[in-house]
Each structure stands twice: as structure tokens, then as C-alpha cells.
Amino acid sequence: MSDFETLMFSPMPPLVVEGVAACSRLHKLWEAADREAMLAEIAPRIRGIATGGGHATMGGEILGRFPKLEIVSSFGVGYDHIDATWAGKHGIVVTNTPDVLNDEVADTTFGLLLSVVRQLPQADRYVREGRWLKAPFPLTASLRGRTLGVLGLGRIGRTIARRAEAFGMKVVYHGRRAQDDAPYLYYPTLAGMARACDILVAITPGGPATKHLVNAEVLEALGPNGIFINVARGSVCDQEALIAALRDRRILSAGLDVYADEPNVPRELIEMEHLVLLPHVGSGTKHTRDAMGQLVVDNLRSFISGRGPLTPVAETPWPATRRAP
Ligand code: NAP
Ligand code: 8YV
């Protein structure tokens, strides 16, 4: 058994729990009768943390409790729940689970997008409620001739863009810079892209740098036929501005997988029948969650064996973050 001690705050998928327990001495905080007492006892020895995307941000006040901490292996590609800048400054590497979920999240995005445009969940309810017997389902909006605007043309954004091309859509994008190898038109401002597209898909990281990028001005620019799809993070959109734009029909509709305060979804959104709301399931298949879980384990295992982390995040590049012996 390795003398490397790892802490898990709350339950993770069995594959992760078993994998981490096989390569290190695992402490399961949620099983402790007295969590503070357990933390006080083990904190000086903890060198690894395995974590999922929780609701509380893991900042310096939490990470700083572990003086020997070397690695935080996080489940999910987004790591806005961890203060990676603080970790980098303190010699701690943070890893995430990129790429293995690109196709799944892009599939979910397209399912959500088609559901909103063609009102598929509403059509399903229409049949179940016997309303088809009285009248045909109303005609809907269409993907034909539509332009998709991708906010965040990264790993997942590009995977979504390729699906949009296959659907015959024109694709444009916005990010902090134009990408030379991207075959799509770049818009240097988000409002400019919103004016030029019909369906705006947000797929950036969350966190302070992207907070409320999609605001009242952007929604206004998207216009009364525009559709907003958020598969990024709830924080990327000003939720109050979105509710107002939807209520006043200043945009046509929205498809949301993420919210400002998950799992709380505002009543105003729930009551708007023309929206499609998902419970943060972008990567939610057994296949892909297993692949993500395996990468959490593989990052830790590789690190413990001295081969370094497999997928360190940009703020904690390896080996630059290596703590002096
Ligand atoms: P990625 O490869 O790093 O791509 C992120 C993109 O966002 C980049 O193209 C980047 O372009 C752009 N971006 C970053 N900061 C920006 C800013 N301030 N303004 C405008 N654009 C910005 O990440 P990924 O693997 O595609 O994942 C993206 C995000 O999707 C994750 O961080 C997570 O929040 C979300 N996600 C959600 C689910 C779900 O279940 N709903 C699942 C997986 C991921 P520039 O650098 O050119 O700006
Ligand atoms: C995960 C996600 O479900 O990867 C991400 O960034 O949002 C999802 O794939 C989530 O992070 C798990 O907590």
C-alpha cells in the first residue's frame, strides 16, 4: 500500500473511489462521525484530493488547510469550483478531465438545441395529453437557413460546430481571440456575433472571467427570433436578464443545462412552457462518466508513481508547479 494519502470530501463514482483506494491511502470524509476531528487528524499528511464539481468553491481557505497537498484531481473538464490560480502559486497541481467528454456534451447540446427549435418535449406532452386528437401540433421554428454562434470555440465548442456543419448550418464564433485554424467567421465582440446569429450556444469555462458575458445587451442583439443555449456554466449568463428577455419575448426561446444556483431553477424559468430545461446532464452517460472517472484516477496514479499528472490545467502547468523538495 502506498504511503500517499488522499482525501475525498464527498462520495464520487465507485470507479473513482475504488481506483483512488487502490493507488493511495484514501480517507472518506463523508463517512466520519466527526468531520472536523478527522480533518484535524489527517490534514497534515494529505498529499492528494480527489473531488467532483461541488457547489462550494475550493479556495485557499480550504486548500490551505493541507500543508503537504500536491495534487487536486478533479472530475469534470470545468474546474471553476477550484481556485487553480491559488493552487498554482502554492505548488499544487490541479487536473481536470478534458476531451473524453467532447462528443457527449456536443450530442447533448444538439439534442437540446433541436428540442428547443422543434419544441420536441412539448410535442411529446401534446400526444400524451390527448391534445393531438383535437388539433394538429402548431408549426415550429426551423434549423433551415440558421446561423449558429459558438461562444467558446474550444474542445467542446469545435465538436458542436462540426455537428452544426453536418446539419447544414453556418457557424460563427466568439472568444478572446481569432483562431487561425478555425474555418468559421470570427466576431471580436459577443454582441456583434449575437446580432449575426440565430442560435447562440455558450460553451466557455465558468468563473469570474466569463461572469455574465451573456447579458441584457447580448440578448437584445440576439433578437426576437433568437435562441440561447447554455451548456457552459450558469454564471456565464445573467440569469435575471435572461428571464426578463424570455418573459418579454425579446428572444424566442432558450435551452438550459446549467443555472446560477444549481440545483435550484427559478420558478420563472420552470413556468415558461416554451423553454427546454435539463438538469446539468451534458456529459451524463455511463460511458462518458466512466471515462471521466478513469481520468481522475489515472491522473492521481501517474502523479503518485512519479510520472507527473496527465492533464494539468493551464494555471498549474507541470513541472513548473513542482514543490521544492
Ligand atoms: P476549452 O477547450 O478550454 O474551451 C473553452 C473556450 O472558451 C475556448 O475556446 C476559449 O477561447 C473560450 N473562452 C475562455 N474564456 C473566455 C472569455 N473570457 N471570453 C470568451 N471566450 C472565452 O474547454 P472545453 O473543454 O471546451 O470546456 C468548456 C466548458 O464547458 C467547461 O469549462 C465547462 O464549464 C463547460 N462544460 C459543461 C458541461 C455540461 O455538462 N453542461 C460539460 C462539460 C463542460 P479563447 O481562449 O480564444 O477565449
Ligand atoms: C460534469 C461538467 O458533470 O465536465 C464538466 O465541466 O460540467 C460535467 O461534465 C460535472 O463537472 C461533474 O461534477
XYZ file of C-alpha atoms and ligand atoms in Angstrom:
386
model
C 0.000 0.000 0.000
C 1.291 3.465 -0.984
C 2.025 5.911 1.858
C 0.468 8.681 -0.298
C -2.687 9.865 1.498
C -5.676 11.156 -0.473
C -8.821 12.867 0.773
C -12.287 12.738 -0.761
C -14.813 15.203 0.726
C -17.969 13.603 -0.637
C -18.854 10.378 -2.479
C -17.577 10.024 -6.041
C -18.486 7.302 -8.580
C -17.479 3.794 -7.356
C -14.885 3.521 -10.144
C -13.128 6.592 -8.719
C -13.398 5.532 -5.079
C -12.008 2.064 -5.877
C -9.297 3.391 -8.209
C -8.059 6.005 -5.742
C -8.150 3.483 -2.885
C -6.048 1.114 -4.988
C -3.218 3.601 -5.546
C -3.206 5.546 -2.261
C -4.489 5.542 1.289
C -7.957 7.022 0.828
C -9.797 8.988 3.532
C -13.556 9.340 3.002
C -14.585 12.460 4.881
C -18.318 11.835 4.458
C -18.037 8.623 6.466
C -16.512 10.329 9.529
C -18.730 10.724 12.583
C -16.875 13.944 13.422
C -15.581 15.524 10.195
C -13.665 18.345 11.867
C -11.877 15.879 14.142
C -10.973 13.687 11.177
C -9.695 16.697 9.215
C -7.589 17.899 12.152
C -6.020 14.445 12.410
C -5.258 13.781 8.740
C -4.775 17.283 7.230
C -1.002 17.420 7.971
C -0.488 14.178 5.957
C -2.836 14.716 2.987
C -0.962 14.951 -0.341
C -3.857 14.419 -2.759
C -7.500 15.452 -3.052
C -9.994 13.814 -5.414
C -13.073 15.915 -5.981
C -16.129 16.402 -8.156
C -17.770 19.648 -9.148
C -19.303 20.653 -5.836
C -21.228 23.816 -5.165
C -18.724 25.375 -2.781
C -15.613 26.893 -4.311
C -12.439 25.188 -3.161
C -10.295 28.232 -2.500
C -7.197 28.972 -0.453
C -9.062 28.778 2.848
C -9.819 25.092 2.179
C -6.730 24.048 0.204
C -4.518 25.923 2.697
C -5.563 23.506 5.445
C -3.359 20.832 3.847
C 0.317 21.888 4.125
C 1.601 18.849 2.186
C -1.028 18.983 -0.579
C 0.496 18.309 -4.021
C -2.385 17.447 -6.333
C -6.130 18.064 -6.691
C -7.588 15.615 -9.198
C -10.970 16.953 -10.263
C -13.863 15.208 -12.021
C -15.131 17.284 -14.954
C -13.413 19.463 -17.530
C -14.675 22.673 -15.918
C -12.816 23.498 -12.716
C -14.348 26.838 -11.750
C -15.090 25.283 -8.335
C -11.332 25.248 -7.593
C -9.108 28.302 -7.193
C -6.453 26.985 -9.583
C -4.526 30.273 -9.525
C -4.111 29.957 -5.747
C -3.112 26.304 -6.171
C -0.508 27.200 -8.818
C 1.034 29.836 -6.549
C 1.288 27.269 -3.759
C 2.909 24.461 -5.746
C -0.243 22.376 -6.046
C -1.157 20.864 -9.405
C -4.833 20.728 -10.415
C -6.015 18.202 -13.004
C -9.328 18.006 -14.865
C -10.911 15.584 -17.368
C -10.721 17.193 -20.843
C -11.526 15.657 -24.246
C -13.111 12.389 -23.063
C -16.496 14.179 -22.861
C -16.382 16.323 -26.023
C -18.682 14.119 -28.109
C -21.158 13.508 -25.280
C -21.556 17.178 -24.424
C -21.841 18.084 -28.117
C -24.527 15.402 -28.559
C -26.458 16.763 -25.569
C -26.113 20.298 -26.906
C -27.584 19.277 -30.228
C -30.368 17.319 -28.565
C -31.196 20.390 -26.502
C -30.951 22.698 -29.491
C -33.245 20.546 -31.637
C -35.655 20.150 -28.720
C -35.943 23.926 -28.406
C -36.165 24.711 -32.120
C -38.685 21.951 -32.938
C -40.387 22.018 -29.490
C -39.952 18.248 -29.173
C -40.657 17.887 -25.413
C -43.789 19.997 -25.893
C -44.851 17.798 -28.835
C -44.359 14.710 -26.656
C -46.565 16.239 -23.937
C -49.122 17.118 -26.633
C -49.507 13.469 -27.617
C -49.619 12.180 -24.025
C -52.264 14.732 -23.026
C -54.531 13.641 -25.905
C -54.452 17.082 -27.485
C -53.496 15.697 -30.940
C -57.000 14.205 -31.086
C -58.393 17.747 -31.193
C -55.913 19.609 -33.413
C -52.527 19.175 -35.089
C -49.423 20.406 -33.216
C -48.547 24.009 -34.213
C -45.742 24.599 -36.696
C -42.397 25.434 -35.104
C -39.169 27.301 -35.854
C -36.620 25.507 -38.045
C -32.884 24.937 -38.316
C -33.045 25.649 -42.042
C -31.076 28.721 -43.010
C -29.983 29.321 -39.403
C -26.573 30.528 -38.226
C -25.062 29.056 -35.060
C -22.911 31.355 -32.946
C -20.484 29.497 -30.679
C -19.328 31.397 -27.600
C -16.124 29.494 -26.740
C -14.730 27.595 -29.708
C -12.643 25.208 -27.604
C -12.565 21.409 -27.479
C -16.331 21.062 -26.997
C -17.215 24.193 -28.987
C -15.437 22.791 -32.048
C -17.203 19.446 -31.618
C -20.544 21.265 -31.531
C -19.547 23.331 -34.587
C -18.799 20.171 -36.607
C -22.257 18.805 -35.775
C -23.818 22.122 -36.844
C -21.998 21.894 -40.190
C -23.396 18.407 -40.696
C -26.867 19.903 -40.103
C -26.200 22.409 -42.898
C -25.869 25.392 -40.577
C -23.494 28.306 -40.966
C -21.165 28.583 -37.962
C -19.586 31.725 -36.496
C -17.753 32.137 -33.197
C -16.577 34.493 -30.500
C -13.758 34.100 -27.991
C -10.941 36.268 -26.719
C -9.018 35.771 -29.951
C -9.447 34.559 -33.521
C -8.183 31.029 -34.145
C -6.125 30.738 -37.340
C -7.092 27.117 -37.973
C -10.857 27.607 -37.443
C -12.864 27.552 -40.698
C -15.543 29.854 -39.257
C -16.081 33.606 -39.204
C -14.740 35.226 -36.015
C -16.543 38.049 -34.241
C -14.367 40.146 -31.914
C -17.403 41.159 -29.816
C -20.084 38.918 -28.389
C -22.849 41.438 -29.107
C -21.640 41.598 -32.716
C -21.847 37.821 -33.024
C -25.261 37.757 -31.316
C -26.573 40.209 -33.912
C -25.246 37.977 -36.715
C -26.512 34.609 -35.465
C -29.885 32.995 -34.759
C -28.818 30.443 -32.152
C -26.195 31.365 -29.563
C -24.507 28.459 -27.755
C -22.403 29.224 -24.673
C -19.634 26.680 -24.025
C -16.892 28.601 -22.203
C -15.465 27.905 -18.760
C -17.266 29.464 -15.796
C -15.640 31.667 -13.144
C -15.032 35.412 -12.771
C -13.538 35.942 -16.282
C -16.739 34.849 -18.031
C -19.304 36.030 -15.444
C -22.457 37.401 -17.138
C -20.847 37.535 -20.589
C -24.352 36.869 -21.894
C -26.116 39.956 -20.550
C -29.140 42.087 -21.471
C -27.268 43.782 -24.322
C -26.234 40.452 -25.874
C -29.765 39.043 -25.567
C -31.176 42.195 -27.135
C -28.718 41.750 -30.009
C -29.802 38.106 -30.434
C -33.272 39.447 -31.153
C -36.874 38.206 -31.155
C -36.143 35.154 -33.343
C -33.001 34.274 -31.400
C -32.444 31.178 -29.276
C -29.956 30.935 -26.413
C -28.463 27.569 -25.433
C -26.346 27.414 -22.268
C -24.243 24.289 -21.720
C -21.320 26.187 -20.180
C -21.966 27.339 -16.614
C -24.894 29.246 -15.123
C -22.524 32.074 -14.198
C -21.789 32.797 -17.885
C -25.297 34.235 -18.304
C -27.050 36.964 -16.310
C -29.998 34.776 -15.322
C -32.224 37.710 -14.325
C -31.606 39.395 -17.686
C -32.370 36.097 -19.434
C -35.652 35.665 -17.554
C -36.662 39.231 -18.455
C -35.755 38.762 -22.138
C -37.722 35.493 -22.311
C -40.712 36.894 -20.419
C -40.908 39.953 -22.689
C -40.326 37.767 -25.788
C -37.249 39.788 -26.679
C -35.700 36.412 -27.588
C -37.640 33.435 -28.943
C -36.566 30.726 -26.535
C -33.769 29.079 -24.573
C -32.381 25.656 -23.791
C -30.526 25.453 -20.494
C -28.423 22.690 -18.958
C -26.796 24.927 -16.335
C -28.063 27.543 -13.849
C -26.809 30.228 -11.499
C -27.541 28.256 -8.309
C -27.817 24.528 -9.128
C -29.917 22.539 -8.475
C -32.255 25.482 -7.832
C -34.040 26.532 -11.012
C -36.028 29.779 -10.775
C -39.801 29.388 -10.863
C -39.988 31.927 -13.708
C -37.987 29.569 -15.960
C -39.968 26.499 -14.920
C -43.248 28.248 -15.652
C -42.256 29.219 -19.209
C -43.573 26.283 -21.227
C -41.652 27.123 -24.408
C -38.199 26.601 -22.837
C -36.350 23.311 -22.514
C -34.610 22.773 -19.177
C -32.119 19.987 -18.432
C -30.601 19.113 -15.033
C -26.874 19.587 -15.905
C -26.563 16.347 -17.875
C -24.202 17.438 -20.659
C -21.759 14.579 -20.000
C -24.288 12.388 -18.197
C -23.927 8.926 -19.699
C -22.380 5.882 -18.048
C -19.826 5.597 -20.864
C -18.554 9.145 -20.549
C -18.774 9.485 -16.770
C -16.694 6.258 -16.536
C -14.096 7.742 -18.883
C -14.003 10.938 -16.803
C -13.723 8.933 -13.574
C -10.901 6.831 -15.002
C -9.006 10.009 -15.891
C -9.378 11.268 -12.303
C -7.785 8.009 -11.118
C -5.133 7.924 -13.865
C -4.027 11.465 -13.060
C -3.514 10.547 -9.406
C -1.875 7.216 -10.174
C 0.540 8.766 -12.666
C 1.387 11.546 -10.211
C 1.964 9.163 -7.297
C 4.241 6.954 -9.390
C 6.418 9.979 -10.235
C 5.383 10.239 -13.897
C 3.557 13.529 -13.367
C -0.081 14.454 -13.922
C -1.679 13.576 -17.278
C -3.970 16.572 -17.718
C -2.862 19.524 -15.565
C -4.923 22.706 -16.029
C -3.407 25.828 -17.593
C -2.945 27.649 -14.261
C -0.839 24.807 -12.824
C 1.440 23.685 -15.667
C 3.675 20.724 -14.964
C 6.510 20.556 -13.930
C 6.545 24.318 -13.213
C 4.302 23.824 -10.192
C 6.514 21.156 -8.626
C 7.004 21.922 -4.947
C 10.673 22.216 -3.911
C 11.706 19.001 -2.116
P -11.784 24.696 -23.667
O -11.258 23.748 -24.681
O -10.832 25.338 -22.725
O -12.610 25.822 -24.432
C -13.082 26.951 -23.797
C -13.298 28.045 -24.834
O -13.814 29.192 -24.161
C -12.044 28.460 -25.557
O -12.279 28.412 -26.923
C -11.791 29.904 -25.109
O -11.364 30.636 -26.247
C -13.165 30.362 -24.653
N -13.058 31.342 -23.587
C -12.401 31.222 -22.414
N -12.523 32.341 -21.699
C -13.260 33.197 -22.435
C -13.698 34.535 -22.241
N -13.411 35.225 -21.129
N -14.452 35.109 -23.215
C -14.754 34.431 -24.337
N -14.344 33.162 -24.580
C -13.610 32.560 -23.633
O -12.860 23.986 -22.732
P -13.850 22.786 -23.110
O -13.204 21.501 -22.803
O -14.394 23.010 -24.458
O -14.982 23.046 -21.981
C -15.648 24.283 -21.941
C -16.561 24.403 -20.740
O -17.767 23.708 -20.966
C -16.069 23.834 -19.413
O -15.126 24.671 -18.781
C -17.359 23.725 -18.631
O -17.642 24.951 -17.972
C -18.407 23.501 -19.715
N -18.914 22.114 -19.687
C -20.225 21.896 -19.373
C -20.710 20.598 -19.355
C -22.136 20.299 -19.028
O -22.419 19.229 -18.529
N -23.062 21.212 -19.297
C -19.872 19.522 -19.624
C -18.556 19.780 -19.940
C -18.084 21.082 -19.980
P -10.288 31.835 -26.115
O -9.169 31.297 -25.277
O -9.920 32.131 -27.520
O -11.048 32.949 -25.475
C -19.763 17.232 -15.044
C -19.240 19.326 -16.365
O -20.974 16.589 -14.941
O -17.169 18.490 -17.111
C -17.804 19.457 -16.716
O -17.302 20.607 -16.634
O -19.919 20.268 -16.149
C -19.861 17.995 -16.312
O -19.324 17.157 -17.293
C -19.539 17.940 -13.779
O -18.410 18.723 -13.767
C -19.434 16.907 -12.681
O -19.490 17.473 -11.483
